[in-house]
Amino acid sequence: MEILINELSLCGQYATVDEFVKLALPPVLSVLKDINPTKDQLFKKNDFYLSSVTIRDTLYDIFVGTVSRKYDEIRRAKTLLVKLFENPYWEHDQKHSVESTYQYKQTDIGGSSLAESCERDKVVLSFKHVDYVDRLLPISKDHEVLHIDNLFDKGHYLELCWQRKIIIFEEYCILKFKDSKLNFSQIDLKEGFKIISTTDQHLFFKAFRKFSELPWQQISVDDGLDYKLFNNGQYFRNITYPIHKFRISQKYRCFGYVNGGVFYVLMFDLDHKLSDQG
């Protein structure tokens, strides 16, 4: 995807540099971490580094100047922040026409990254700003309304990739539940995501989300998940941990084991035959 940094989301709205670094920078960094450098390009305006953060300080002052030495957050994020200043710049190959009118909230935005995004993949990355708190930004181009995807917080990028079918269901689940109590690294290739039909994906996702959000104590007593020990040691002979299963639907089950407070998924049972064996 071609993602454009929305320089209009920086207009000196922060009272202090400290406020910007502590409150506004972390969400943007979380998006930058998620962006795939092999599939995505991050475009910006030539003079983006001059965008105002406070009344007196620009991005350049904060990230490159002496101010940066005061903040560990900036020093730790140097590699990511470089992406905000280096090529590519969209003005080298401008797509939006000066003959068209682009407006956002009845304000002319011609010549901005927001206008340029209308003629590319319709995605921008915004800093925290009262005018850019929605995931979809309606842009009026001449007599047409275009909706621009607006990334501004952790998880937005992944949801956009799934929404646009850039990633498959397996990859979406692996990334969505990373660092949760669900782990798919041990799943059987033949009895894993490959056997889930497109129409059943919502059932699995709903169960995964519930399992990952509930505390362990509640999982063990939840009637919907029906989490229990699988009493057939022969089927999973190579696994040294006790095998458990939980309910995806009335018929479908998910099997795995727990280690270190994490449920490692091994396989799915779609016909209940395995589940009936224990």
PDB file of C-alpha atoms in Angstrom:
ATOM      1  CA  MET A   1       0.000   0.000   0.000  1.00  0.00           C
ATOM      2  CA  GLU A   2       0.964   3.620  -0.497  1.00  0.00           C
ATOM      3  CA  ILE A   3       0.499   5.300   2.894  1.00  0.00           C
ATOM      4  CA  LEU A   4       0.782   9.072   3.110  1.00  0.00           C
ATOM      5  CA  ILE A   5       1.672  10.937   6.287  1.00  0.00           C
ATOM      6  CA  ASN A   6      -0.981  13.532   6.975  1.00  0.00           C
ATOM      7  CA  GLU A   7       0.962  16.724   7.681  1.00  0.00           C
ATOM      8  CA  LEU A   8      -2.327  18.550   8.285  1.00  0.00           C
ATOM      9  CA  SER A   9      -2.603  16.625  11.558  1.00  0.00           C
ATOM     10  CA  LEU A  10       0.313  18.672  12.876  1.00  0.00           C
ATOM     11  CA  CYS A  11      -0.492  22.343  13.256  1.00  0.00           C
ATOM     12  CA  GLY A  12       1.141  23.339  16.533  1.00  0.00           C
ATOM     13  CA  GLN A  13      -1.723  21.879  18.583  1.00  0.00           C
ATOM     14  CA  TYR A  14       0.485  20.539  21.380  1.00  0.00           C
ATOM     15  CA  ALA A  15       1.159  22.792  24.354  1.00  0.00           C
ATOM     16  CA  THR A  16       4.621  21.371  24.985  1.00  0.00           C
ATOM     17  CA  VAL A  17       7.150  19.030  23.421  1.00  0.00           C
ATOM     18  CA  ASP A  18       6.729  16.766  26.429  1.00  0.00           C
ATOM     19  CA  GLU A  19       2.996  16.433  25.726  1.00  0.00           C
ATOM     20  CA  PHE A  20       3.734  15.503  22.127  1.00  0.00           C
ATOM     21  CA  VAL A  21       6.401  12.921  23.000  1.00  0.00           C
ATOM     22  CA  LYS A  22       4.420  11.297  25.814  1.00  0.00           C
ATOM     23  CA  LEU A  23       0.908  11.311  24.319  1.00  0.00           C
ATOM     24  CA  ALA A  24       1.060  11.703  20.542  1.00  0.00           C
ATOM     25  CA  LEU A  25       4.246   9.929  19.515  1.00  0.00           C
ATOM     26  CA  PRO A  26       3.587   6.394  20.911  1.00  0.00           C
ATOM     27  CA  PRO A  27       0.442   5.742  18.787  1.00  0.00           C
ATOM     28  CA  VAL A  28       2.226   6.836  15.604  1.00  0.00           C
ATOM     29  CA  LEU A  29       5.244   4.693  16.437  1.00  0.00           C
ATOM     30  CA  SER A  30       2.973   1.694  16.972  1.00  0.00           C
ATOM     31  CA  VAL A  31       1.612   2.139  13.440  1.00  0.00           C
ATOM     32  CA  LEU A  32       5.106   2.564  11.992  1.00  0.00           C
ATOM     33  CA  LYS A  33       6.153  -0.711  13.669  1.00  0.00           C
ATOM     34  CA  ASP A  34       3.258  -2.562  12.040  1.00  0.00           C
ATOM     35  CA  ILE A  35       3.754  -1.232   8.520  1.00  0.00           C
ATOM     36  CA  ASN A  36       5.330  -3.860   6.276  1.00  0.00           C
ATOM     37  CA  PRO A  37       8.419  -2.350   4.585  1.00  0.00           C
ATOM     38  CA  THR A  38       8.387  -5.019   1.858  1.00  0.00           C
ATOM     39  CA  LYS A  39       4.795  -4.286   0.831  1.00  0.00           C
ATOM     40  CA  ASP A  40       4.167  -0.660   1.812  1.00  0.00           C
ATOM     41  CA  GLN A  41       5.599   2.725   0.933  1.00  0.00           C
ATOM     42  CA  LEU A  42       5.395   5.658   3.311  1.00  0.00           C
ATOM     43  CA  PHE A  43       5.034   8.907   1.358  1.00  0.00           C
ATOM     44  CA  LYS A  44       5.283  12.429   2.750  1.00  0.00           C
ATOM     45  CA  LYS A  45       5.571  16.021   1.566  1.00  0.00           C
ATOM     46  CA  ASN A  46       8.977  17.505   0.856  1.00  0.00           C
ATOM     47  CA  ASP A  47       8.667  19.939   3.730  1.00  0.00           C
ATOM     48  CA  PHE A  48       7.018  17.582   6.206  1.00  0.00           C
ATOM     49  CA  TYR A  49       9.895  18.030   8.650  1.00  0.00           C
ATOM     50  CA  LEU A  50       8.845  21.684   9.036  1.00  0.00           C
ATOM     51  CA  SER A  51       5.404  20.748  10.378  1.00  0.00           C
ATOM     52  CA  SER A  52       4.630  22.526  13.645  1.00  0.00           C
ATOM     53  CA  VAL A  53       4.326  20.430  16.787  1.00  0.00           C
ATOM     54  CA  THR A  54       4.060  23.329  19.222  1.00  0.00           C
ATOM     55  CA  ILE A  55       3.846  27.047  18.516  1.00  0.00           C
ATOM     56  CA  ARG A  56       7.647  27.218  18.565  1.00  0.00           C
ATOM     57  CA  ASP A  57       8.878  23.703  17.704  1.00  0.00           C
ATOM     58  CA  THR A  58       8.862  21.812  14.413  1.00  0.00           C
ATOM     59  CA  LEU A  59       9.313  18.086  13.825  1.00  0.00           C
ATOM     60  CA  TYR A  60      12.877  18.776  12.798  1.00  0.00           C
ATOM     61  CA  ASP A  61      13.582  20.579  16.077  1.00  0.00           C
ATOM     62  CA  ILE A  62      12.244  17.647  18.080  1.00  0.00           C
ATOM     63  CA  PHE A  63      13.603  14.655  16.182  1.00  0.00           C
ATOM     64  CA  VAL A  64      16.868  16.011  14.797  1.00  0.00           C
ATOM     65  CA  GLY A  65      17.725  19.051  16.915  1.00  0.00           C
ATOM     66  CA  THR A  66      19.051  19.277  20.450  1.00  0.00           C
ATOM     67  CA  VAL A  67      15.590  18.680  21.949  1.00  0.00           C
ATOM     68  CA  SER A  68      15.793  15.010  20.952  1.00  0.00           C
ATOM     69  CA  ARG A  69      18.635  14.432  23.428  1.00  0.00           C
ATOM     70  CA  LYS A  70      16.263  15.029  26.327  1.00  0.00           C
ATOM     71  CA  TYR A  71      13.960  12.117  25.504  1.00  0.00           C
ATOM     72  CA  ASP A  72      14.775   8.417  25.706  1.00  0.00           C
ATOM     73  CA  GLU A  73      11.605   7.726  23.705  1.00  0.00           C
ATOM     74  CA  ILE A  74      13.038   9.579  20.709  1.00  0.00           C
ATOM     75  CA  ARG A  75      16.473   7.978  20.960  1.00  0.00           C
ATOM     76  CA  ARG A  76      14.956   4.484  21.133  1.00  0.00           C
ATOM     77  CA  ALA A  77      12.735   5.177  18.125  1.00  0.00           C
ATOM     78  CA  LYS A  78      15.372   6.728  15.842  1.00  0.00           C
ATOM     79  CA  THR A  79      15.188   3.914  13.295  1.00  0.00           C
ATOM     80  CA  LEU A  80      11.425   4.255  12.958  1.00  0.00           C
ATOM     81  CA  LEU A  81      11.493   8.049  12.947  1.00  0.00           C
ATOM     82  CA  VAL A  82      13.896   8.094  10.007  1.00  0.00           C
ATOM     83  CA  LYS A  83      10.959   6.888   7.904  1.00  0.00           C
ATOM     84  CA  LEU A  84       9.273  10.248   8.502  1.00  0.00           C
ATOM     85  CA  PHE A  85      12.042  12.177   6.801  1.00  0.00           C
ATOM     86  CA  GLU A  86      13.515  10.065   4.026  1.00  0.00           C
ATOM     87  CA  ASN A  87      12.274   9.361   0.492  1.00  0.00           C
ATOM     88  CA  PRO A  88       9.849   8.765  -1.109  1.00  0.00           C
ATOM     89  CA  TYR A  89       8.177  12.174  -1.404  1.00  0.00           C
ATOM     90  CA  TRP A  90       4.910  12.112  -3.324  1.00  0.00           C
ATOM     91  CA  GLU A  91       5.540  15.498  -4.969  1.00  0.00           C
ATOM     92  CA  HIS A  92       8.161  13.831  -7.170  1.00  0.00           C
ATOM     93  CA  ASP A  93       5.276  12.019  -8.859  1.00  0.00           C
ATOM     94  CA  GLN A  94       2.147  13.946  -7.917  1.00  0.00           C
ATOM     95  CA  LYS A  95      -1.105  12.193  -8.764  1.00  0.00           C
ATOM     96  CA  HIS A  96      -3.794  14.667  -7.702  1.00  0.00           C
ATOM     97  CA  SER A  97      -4.677  17.402 -10.161  1.00  0.00           C
ATOM     98  CA  VAL A  98      -4.497  21.122  -9.435  1.00  0.00           C
ATOM     99  CA  GLU A  99      -7.583  21.448 -11.619  1.00  0.00           C
ATOM    100  CA  SER A 100      -9.684  19.446  -9.154  1.00  0.00           C
ATOM    101  CA  THR A 101     -11.043  20.720  -5.856  1.00  0.00           C
ATOM    102  CA  TYR A 102     -10.338  18.719  -2.712  1.00  0.00           C
ATOM    103  CA  GLN A 103     -12.069  19.605   0.555  1.00  0.00           C
ATOM    104  CA  TYR A 104     -12.157  18.197   4.062  1.00  0.00           C
ATOM    105  CA  LYS A 105     -14.657  19.628   6.510  1.00  0.00           C
ATOM    106  CA  GLN A 106     -15.392  22.339   3.933  1.00  0.00           C
ATOM    107  CA  THR A 107     -11.750  23.425   3.916  1.00  0.00           C
ATOM    108  CA  ASP A 108      -9.591  23.380   0.786  1.00  0.00           C
ATOM    109  CA  ILE A 109      -6.862  20.753   1.166  1.00  0.00           C
ATOM    110  CA  GLY A 110      -5.402  20.922  -2.345  1.00  0.00           C
ATOM    111  CA  GLY A 111      -1.656  20.366  -2.380  1.00  0.00           C
ATOM    112  CA  SER A 112      -1.746  18.258   0.790  1.00  0.00           C
ATOM    113  CA  SER A 113      -0.999  14.588   1.425  1.00  0.00           C
ATOM    114  CA  LEU A 114      -4.676  14.118   2.224  1.00  0.00           C
ATOM    115  CA  ALA A 115      -5.592  15.248  -1.274  1.00  0.00           C
ATOM    116  CA  GLU A 116      -2.824  13.147  -2.805  1.00  0.00           C
ATOM    117  CA  SER A 117      -4.068  10.051  -0.972  1.00  0.00           C
ATOM    118  CA  CYS A 118      -7.320  10.305  -2.925  1.00  0.00           C
ATOM    119  CA  GLU A 119      -5.422   9.378  -6.087  1.00  0.00           C
ATOM    120  CA  ARG A 120      -3.309   6.628  -4.549  1.00  0.00           C
ATOM    121  CA  ASP A 121      -4.396   3.862  -2.150  1.00  0.00           C
ATOM    122  CA  LYS A 122      -6.576   6.147   0.005  1.00  0.00           C
ATOM    123  CA  VAL A 123      -4.610   5.644   3.240  1.00  0.00           C
ATOM    124  CA  VAL A 124      -3.048   8.251   5.522  1.00  0.00           C
ATOM    125  CA  LEU A 125      -1.190   8.161   8.823  1.00  0.00           C
ATOM    126  CA  SER A 126      -2.226  10.958  11.196  1.00  0.00           C
ATOM    127  CA  PHE A 127      -0.947  12.354  14.463  1.00  0.00           C
ATOM    128  CA  LYS A 128      -3.404  12.882  17.300  1.00  0.00           C
ATOM    129  CA  HIS A 129      -5.601  15.800  16.270  1.00  0.00           C
ATOM    130  CA  VAL A 130      -9.226  16.660  16.975  1.00  0.00           C
ATOM    131  CA  ASP A 131     -10.000  16.779  13.248  1.00  0.00           C
ATOM    132  CA  TYR A 132      -8.544  13.326  12.528  1.00  0.00           C
ATOM    133  CA  VAL A 133      -9.998  10.981  15.147  1.00  0.00           C
ATOM    134  CA  ASP A 134     -12.102   8.876  12.749  1.00  0.00           C
ATOM    135  CA  ARG A 135     -10.861   5.810  10.915  1.00  0.00           C
ATOM    136  CA  LEU A 136     -12.559   6.987   7.741  1.00  0.00           C
ATOM    137  CA  LEU A 137     -12.132  10.563   6.517  1.00  0.00           C
ATOM    138  CA  PRO A 138     -14.677  11.804   3.946  1.00  0.00           C
ATOM    139  CA  ILE A 139     -12.941  13.901   1.287  1.00  0.00           C
ATOM    140  CA  SER A 140     -14.943  15.865  -1.240  1.00  0.00           C
ATOM    141  CA  LYS A 141     -13.311  15.766  -4.660  1.00  0.00           C
ATOM    142  CA  ASP A 142     -15.220  17.987  -7.067  1.00  0.00           C
ATOM    143  CA  HIS A 143     -18.709  16.418  -6.853  1.00  0.00           C
ATOM    144  CA  GLU A 144     -17.656  13.074  -5.428  1.00  0.00           C
ATOM    145  CA  VAL A 145     -17.115  11.966  -1.796  1.00  0.00           C
ATOM    146  CA  LEU A 146     -14.121   9.677  -1.245  1.00  0.00           C
ATOM    147  CA  HIS A 147     -13.381   7.882   2.021  1.00  0.00           C
ATOM    148  CA  ILE A 148      -9.768   7.757   3.170  1.00  0.00           C
ATOM    149  CA  ASP A 149      -8.581   5.180   5.704  1.00  0.00           C
ATOM    150  CA  ASN A 150      -6.950   7.017   8.598  1.00  0.00           C
ATOM    151  CA  LEU A 151      -4.306   5.189  10.656  1.00  0.00           C
ATOM    152  CA  PHE A 152      -3.610   6.772  14.020  1.00  0.00           C
ATOM    153  CA  ASP A 153      -3.322   4.053  16.662  1.00  0.00           C
ATOM    154  CA  LYS A 154      -2.108   0.547  17.430  1.00  0.00           C
ATOM    155  CA  GLY A 155      -3.944  -2.184  15.547  1.00  0.00           C
ATOM    156  CA  HIS A 156      -5.409   0.055  12.836  1.00  0.00           C
ATOM    157  CA  TYR A 157      -2.959  -1.152  10.195  1.00  0.00           C
ATOM    158  CA  LEU A 158      -3.715  -4.836  10.790  1.00  0.00           C
ATOM    159  CA  GLU A 159      -7.467  -4.237  10.606  1.00  0.00           C
ATOM    160  CA  LEU A 160      -7.026  -2.344   7.342  1.00  0.00           C
ATOM    161  CA  CYS A 161      -4.942  -5.157   5.834  1.00  0.00           C
ATOM    162  CA  TRP A 162      -7.627  -7.676   6.776  1.00  0.00           C
ATOM    163  CA  GLN A 163     -10.449  -5.445   5.565  1.00  0.00           C
ATOM    164  CA  ARG A 164      -8.743  -5.011   2.193  1.00  0.00           C
ATOM    165  CA  LYS A 165      -7.874  -8.737   1.994  1.00  0.00           C
ATOM    166  CA  ILE A 166      -4.164  -7.999   1.819  1.00  0.00           C
ATOM    167  CA  ILE A 167      -3.557 -10.775   4.351  1.00  0.00           C
ATOM    168  CA  ILE A 168      -5.227 -14.174   4.747  1.00  0.00           C
ATOM    169  CA  PHE A 169      -7.203 -15.289   7.798  1.00  0.00           C
ATOM    170  CA  GLU A 170      -4.327 -17.299   9.274  1.00  0.00           C
ATOM    171  CA  GLU A 171      -1.924 -14.358   9.147  1.00  0.00           C
ATOM    172  CA  TYR A 172      -4.577 -12.048  10.548  1.00  0.00           C
ATOM    173  CA  CYS A 173      -5.195 -14.313  13.554  1.00  0.00           C
ATOM    174  CA  ILE A 174      -1.489 -14.858  14.214  1.00  0.00           C
ATOM    175  CA  LEU A 175      -0.884 -11.102  14.315  1.00  0.00           C
ATOM    176  CA  LYS A 176      -4.155 -10.199  16.017  1.00  0.00           C
ATOM    177  CA  PHE A 177      -3.570 -12.522  18.964  1.00  0.00           C
ATOM    178  CA  LYS A 178       0.182 -12.087  19.209  1.00  0.00           C
ATOM    179  CA  ASP A 179       1.231 -11.538  22.819  1.00  0.00           C
ATOM    180  CA  SER A 180      -2.156 -12.859  24.032  1.00  0.00           C
ATOM    181  CA  LYS A 181      -2.918 -16.213  25.659  1.00  0.00           C
ATOM    182  CA  LEU A 182      -3.405 -17.770  22.193  1.00  0.00           C
ATOM    183  CA  ASN A 183      -0.468 -18.951  20.110  1.00  0.00           C
ATOM    184  CA  PHE A 184      -0.674 -20.589  16.665  1.00  0.00           C
ATOM    185  CA  SER A 185       3.013 -21.442  16.155  1.00  0.00           C
ATOM    186  CA  GLN A 186       2.486 -25.186  16.812  1.00  0.00           C
ATOM    187  CA  ILE A 187      -0.592 -25.721  14.677  1.00  0.00           C
ATOM    188  CA  ASP A 188      -0.809 -28.724  12.363  1.00  0.00           C
ATOM    189  CA  LEU A 189      -0.630 -27.630   8.726  1.00  0.00           C
ATOM    190  CA  LYS A 190      -3.180 -30.202   7.559  1.00  0.00           C
ATOM    191  CA  GLU A 191      -5.637 -29.755  10.428  1.00  0.00           C
ATOM    192  CA  GLY A 192      -5.184 -26.024  10.931  1.00  0.00           C
ATOM    193  CA  PHE A 193      -6.378 -22.869   9.208  1.00  0.00           C
ATOM    194  CA  LYS A 194      -6.409 -24.604   5.837  1.00  0.00           C
ATOM    195  CA  ILE A 195      -9.594 -26.511   6.741  1.00  0.00           C
ATOM    196  CA  ILE A 196     -11.560 -23.408   7.832  1.00  0.00           C
ATOM    197  CA  SER A 197     -13.975 -22.240   5.169  1.00  0.00           C
ATOM    198  CA  THR A 198     -14.426 -18.550   4.426  1.00  0.00           C
ATOM    199  CA  THR A 199     -17.979 -18.652   5.759  1.00  0.00           C
ATOM    200  CA  ASP A 200     -16.789 -20.127   9.085  1.00  0.00           C
ATOM    201  CA  GLN A 201     -13.975 -17.662   9.717  1.00  0.00           C
ATOM    202  CA  HIS A 202     -16.203 -15.390  11.793  1.00  0.00           C
ATOM    203  CA  LEU A 203     -17.054 -18.293  14.141  1.00  0.00           C
ATOM    204  CA  PHE A 204     -13.393 -19.042  14.789  1.00  0.00           C
ATOM    205  CA  PHE A 205     -12.459 -15.402  15.231  1.00  0.00           C
ATOM    206  CA  LYS A 206     -15.289 -14.834  17.695  1.00  0.00           C
ATOM    207  CA  ALA A 207     -14.143 -17.824  19.793  1.00  0.00           C
ATOM    208  CA  PHE A 208     -10.469 -16.797  19.595  1.00  0.00           C
ATOM    209  CA  ARG A 209     -11.287 -13.281  20.726  1.00  0.00           C
ATOM    210  CA  LYS A 210     -13.395 -14.499  23.637  1.00  0.00           C
ATOM    211  CA  PHE A 211     -10.721 -16.974  24.726  1.00  0.00           C
ATOM    212  CA  SER A 212      -7.967 -14.354  24.570  1.00  0.00           C
ATOM    213  CA  GLU A 213      -9.944 -11.734  26.493  1.00  0.00           C
ATOM    214  CA  LEU A 214     -11.264 -13.859  29.366  1.00  0.00           C
ATOM    215  CA  PRO A 215      -9.071 -14.565  32.421  1.00  0.00           C
ATOM    216  CA  TRP A 216      -8.110 -18.222  32.873  1.00  0.00           C
ATOM    217  CA  GLN A 217     -10.364 -18.646  35.881  1.00  0.00           C
ATOM    218  CA  GLN A 218     -13.368 -17.578  33.815  1.00  0.00           C
ATOM    219  CA  ILE A 219     -12.365 -19.656  30.785  1.00  0.00           C
ATOM    220  CA  SER A 220     -12.549 -22.833  32.854  1.00  0.00           C
ATOM    221  CA  VAL A 221     -16.169 -22.185  33.852  1.00  0.00           C
ATOM    222  CA  ASP A 222     -17.498 -20.519  30.713  1.00  0.00           C
ATOM    223  CA  ASP A 223     -20.382 -22.565  29.258  1.00  0.00           C
ATOM    224  CA  GLY A 224     -19.850 -21.194  25.764  1.00  0.00           C
ATOM    225  CA  LEU A 225     -16.189 -22.193  25.488  1.00  0.00           C
ATOM    226  CA  ASP A 226     -16.736 -25.500  27.306  1.00  0.00           C
ATOM    227  CA  TYR A 227     -12.991 -25.650  28.032  1.00  0.00           C
ATOM    228  CA  LYS A 228     -11.968 -29.101  29.280  1.00  0.00           C
ATOM    229  CA  LEU A 229      -9.256 -31.745  29.394  1.00  0.00           C
ATOM    230  CA  PHE A 230      -9.029 -34.127  26.425  1.00  0.00           C
ATOM    231  CA  ASN A 231      -8.760 -37.628  27.889  1.00  0.00           C
ATOM    232  CA  ASN A 232      -7.194 -39.464  24.962  1.00  0.00           C
ATOM    233  CA  GLY A 233      -3.436 -39.531  25.367  1.00  0.00           C
ATOM    234  CA  GLN A 234      -2.910 -41.714  22.298  1.00  0.00           C
ATOM    235  CA  TYR A 235      -3.834 -39.123  19.687  1.00  0.00           C
ATOM    236  CA  PHE A 236      -1.267 -36.518  20.790  1.00  0.00           C
ATOM    237  CA  ARG A 237       1.499 -38.941  21.832  1.00  0.00           C
ATOM    238  CA  ASN A 238       4.330 -36.532  21.005  1.00  0.00           C
ATOM    239  CA  ILE A 239       2.999 -33.765  23.266  1.00  0.00           C
ATOM    240  CA  THR A 240       4.204 -33.950  26.866  1.00  0.00           C
ATOM    241  CA  TYR A 241       1.643 -31.456  28.157  1.00  0.00           C
ATOM    242  CA  PRO A 242      -1.990 -32.280  28.966  1.00  0.00           C
ATOM    243  CA  ILE A 243      -4.237 -31.628  25.959  1.00  0.00           C
ATOM    244  CA  HIS A 244      -7.260 -29.365  26.314  1.00  0.00           C
ATOM    245  CA  LYS A 245     -10.015 -28.364  23.944  1.00  0.00           C
ATOM    246  CA  PHE A 246     -12.519 -25.549  23.700  1.00  0.00           C
ATOM    247  CA  ARG A 247     -15.643 -24.960  21.671  1.00  0.00           C
ATOM    248  CA  ILE A 248     -15.670 -22.907  18.475  1.00  0.00           C
ATOM    249  CA  SER A 249     -19.279 -23.732  17.635  1.00  0.00           C
ATOM    250  CA  GLN A 250     -21.767 -26.475  18.453  1.00  0.00           C
ATOM    251  CA  LYS A 251     -19.775 -28.807  16.195  1.00  0.00           C
ATOM    252  CA  TYR A 252     -16.258 -27.340  15.889  1.00  0.00           C
ATOM    253  CA  ARG A 253     -13.498 -27.689  18.495  1.00  0.00           C
ATOM    254  CA  CYS A 254     -10.000 -26.294  18.997  1.00  0.00           C
ATOM    255  CA  PHE A 255      -7.279 -28.509  20.546  1.00  0.00           C
ATOM    256  CA  GLY A 256      -4.028 -27.467  22.190  1.00  0.00           C
ATOM    257  CA  TYR A 257      -1.944 -27.364  25.345  1.00  0.00           C
ATOM    258  CA  VAL A 258      -1.060 -24.747  27.936  1.00  0.00           C
ATOM    259  CA  ASN A 259       2.501 -23.699  28.729  1.00  0.00           C
ATOM    260  CA  GLY A 260       3.436 -20.586  30.671  1.00  0.00           C
ATOM    261  CA  GLY A 261      -0.125 -19.292  30.661  1.00  0.00           C
ATOM    262  CA  VAL A 262      -0.387 -19.537  26.864  1.00  0.00           C
ATOM    263  CA  PHE A 263      -2.670 -21.916  24.946  1.00  0.00           C
ATOM    264  CA  TYR A 264      -0.741 -23.370  21.997  1.00  0.00           C
ATOM    265  CA  VAL A 265      -3.215 -24.398  19.319  1.00  0.00           C
ATOM    266  CA  LEU A 266      -2.473 -27.774  17.720  1.00  0.00           C
ATOM    267  CA  MET A 267      -5.448 -28.439  15.460  1.00  0.00           C
ATOM    268  CA  PHE A 268      -9.139 -27.939  14.760  1.00  0.00           C
ATOM    269  CA  ASP A 269     -11.844 -30.606  14.722  1.00  0.00           C
ATOM    270  CA  LEU A 270     -14.672 -29.817  12.311  1.00  0.00           C
ATOM    271  CA  ASP A 271     -16.720 -33.010  12.514  1.00  0.00           C
ATOM    272  CA  HIS A 272     -16.562 -33.624  16.294  1.00  0.00           C
ATOM    273  CA  LYS A 273     -15.156 -37.148  15.727  1.00  0.00           C
ATOM    274  CA  LEU A 274     -11.917 -36.440  17.597  1.00  0.00           C
ATOM    275  CA  SER A 275     -13.724 -34.595  20.342  1.00  0.00           C
ATOM    276  CA  ASP A 276     -15.952 -37.623  20.897  1.00  0.00           C
ATOM    277  CA  GLN A 277     -12.850 -39.742  21.633  1.00  0.00           C
ATOM    278  CA  GLY A 278     -12.136 -37.898  24.855  1.00  0.00           C
TER     279      GLY A 278
END
